[in-house]
Short mmCIF file of C-alpha atoms in Angstrom, two decimals:
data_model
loop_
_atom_site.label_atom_id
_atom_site.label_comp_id
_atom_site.label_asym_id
_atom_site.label_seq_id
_atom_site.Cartn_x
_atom_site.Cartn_y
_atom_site.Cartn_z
CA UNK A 1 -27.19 -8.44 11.72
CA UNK A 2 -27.96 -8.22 7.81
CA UNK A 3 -24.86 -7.30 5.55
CA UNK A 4 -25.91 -4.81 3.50
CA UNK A 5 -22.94 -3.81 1.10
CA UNK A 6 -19.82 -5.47 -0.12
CA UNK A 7 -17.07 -3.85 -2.15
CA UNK A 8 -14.43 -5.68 -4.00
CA UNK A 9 -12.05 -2.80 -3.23
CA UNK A 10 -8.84 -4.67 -4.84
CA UNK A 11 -8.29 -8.15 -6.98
CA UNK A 12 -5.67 -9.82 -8.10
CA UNK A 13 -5.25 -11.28 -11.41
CA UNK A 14 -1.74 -13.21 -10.36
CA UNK A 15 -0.58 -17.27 -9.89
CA UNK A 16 -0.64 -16.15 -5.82
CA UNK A 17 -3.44 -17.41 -3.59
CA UNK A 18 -4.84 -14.19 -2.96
CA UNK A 19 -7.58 -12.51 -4.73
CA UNK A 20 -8.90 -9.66 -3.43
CA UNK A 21 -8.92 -7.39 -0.61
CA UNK A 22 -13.02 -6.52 0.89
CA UNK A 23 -15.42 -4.45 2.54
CA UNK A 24 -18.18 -5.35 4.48
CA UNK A 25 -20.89 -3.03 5.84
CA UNK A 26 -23.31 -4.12 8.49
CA UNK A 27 -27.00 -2.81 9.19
CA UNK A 28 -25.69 0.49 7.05
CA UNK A 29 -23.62 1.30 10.80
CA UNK A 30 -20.41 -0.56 10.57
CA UNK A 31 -17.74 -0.86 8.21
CA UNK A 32 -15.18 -3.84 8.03
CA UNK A 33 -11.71 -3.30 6.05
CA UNK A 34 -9.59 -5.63 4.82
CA UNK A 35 -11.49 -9.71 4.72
CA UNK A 36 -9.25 -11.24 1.88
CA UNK A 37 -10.64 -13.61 -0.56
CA UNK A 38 -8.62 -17.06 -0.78
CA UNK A 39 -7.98 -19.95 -3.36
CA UNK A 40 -6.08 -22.28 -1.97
CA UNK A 41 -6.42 -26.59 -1.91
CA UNK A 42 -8.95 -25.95 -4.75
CA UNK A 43 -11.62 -23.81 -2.91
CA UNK A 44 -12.21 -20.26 -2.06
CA UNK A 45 -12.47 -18.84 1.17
CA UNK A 46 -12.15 -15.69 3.35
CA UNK A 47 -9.67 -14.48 5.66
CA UNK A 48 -10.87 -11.79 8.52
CA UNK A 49 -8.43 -9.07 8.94
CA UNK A 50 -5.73 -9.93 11.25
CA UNK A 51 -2.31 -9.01 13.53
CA UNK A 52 1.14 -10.21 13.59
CA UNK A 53 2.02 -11.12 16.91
CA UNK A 54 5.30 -10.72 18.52
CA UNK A 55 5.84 -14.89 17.96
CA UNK A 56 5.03 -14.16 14.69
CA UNK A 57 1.96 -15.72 14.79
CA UNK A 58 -1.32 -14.16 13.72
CA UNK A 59 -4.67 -13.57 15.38
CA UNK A 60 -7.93 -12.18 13.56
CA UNK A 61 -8.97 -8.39 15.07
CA UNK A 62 -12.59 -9.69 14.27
CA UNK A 63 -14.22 -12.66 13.11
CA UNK A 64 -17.74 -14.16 13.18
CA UNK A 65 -18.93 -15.82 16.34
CA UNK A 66 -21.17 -19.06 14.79
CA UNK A 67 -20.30 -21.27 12.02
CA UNK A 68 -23.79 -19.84 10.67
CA UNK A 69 -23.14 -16.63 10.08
CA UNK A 70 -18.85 -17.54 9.15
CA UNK A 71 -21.11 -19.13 6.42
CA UNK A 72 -23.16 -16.59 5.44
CA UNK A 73 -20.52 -13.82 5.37
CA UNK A 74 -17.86 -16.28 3.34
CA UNK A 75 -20.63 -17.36 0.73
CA UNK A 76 -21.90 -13.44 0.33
CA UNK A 77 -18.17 -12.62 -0.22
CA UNK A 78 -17.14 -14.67 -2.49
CA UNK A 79 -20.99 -14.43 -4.81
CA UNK A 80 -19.60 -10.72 -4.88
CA UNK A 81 -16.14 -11.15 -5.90
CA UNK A 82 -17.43 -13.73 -8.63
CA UNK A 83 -20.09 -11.25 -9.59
CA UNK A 84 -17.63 -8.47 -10.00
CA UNK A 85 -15.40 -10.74 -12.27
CA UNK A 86 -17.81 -11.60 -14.62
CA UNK A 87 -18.23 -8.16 -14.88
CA UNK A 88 -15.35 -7.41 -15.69
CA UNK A 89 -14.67 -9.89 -18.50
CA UNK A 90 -18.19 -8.79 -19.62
CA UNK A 91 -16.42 -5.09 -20.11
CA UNK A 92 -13.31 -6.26 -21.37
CA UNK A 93 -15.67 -8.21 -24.66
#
């Protein structure tokens, strides 16, 4: 499964751990909404989209299967949302 577009489709420029909202196509056939980009305990990371439970715990609606490809998808995210912030301070100049 190759990713084949991601869209920063919200950041946020705030003091709170999130900092952006993502999309994530797959083989041009499948569309995920809603993977959140992180910084928290000094590193970024991604959260798949998820459920509130009726303990009012959560539980991801999808998520990758192997560490491997967890990796890949994470790293691809957040090379996107960097890219997309430097473009935008590139803009702003």
């Amino acid at each position: 499964m190759q990713i084949t577009d991601i869209k920063i489709r919200k950041t946020f420029n705030d003091d709170g751990p999130m900092k952006a909202v993502v999309s994530v196509t797959f083989d041009d056939a499948l569309a995920l909404h809603d993977i959140k980009v992180i910084y928290a305990k000094e590193k970024y990371f991604i959260v798949m989209p998820s459920r509130k439970n009726a303990d009012g715990s959560y539980r991801d609606i999808v998520h990758p299967i192997t560490a491997e490809f967890r990796e890949i998808l994470e790293k691809s995210v957040i090379d996107e949302y960097f890219k997309v912030l430097e473009s935008a301070a590139q803009t702003e100049e």
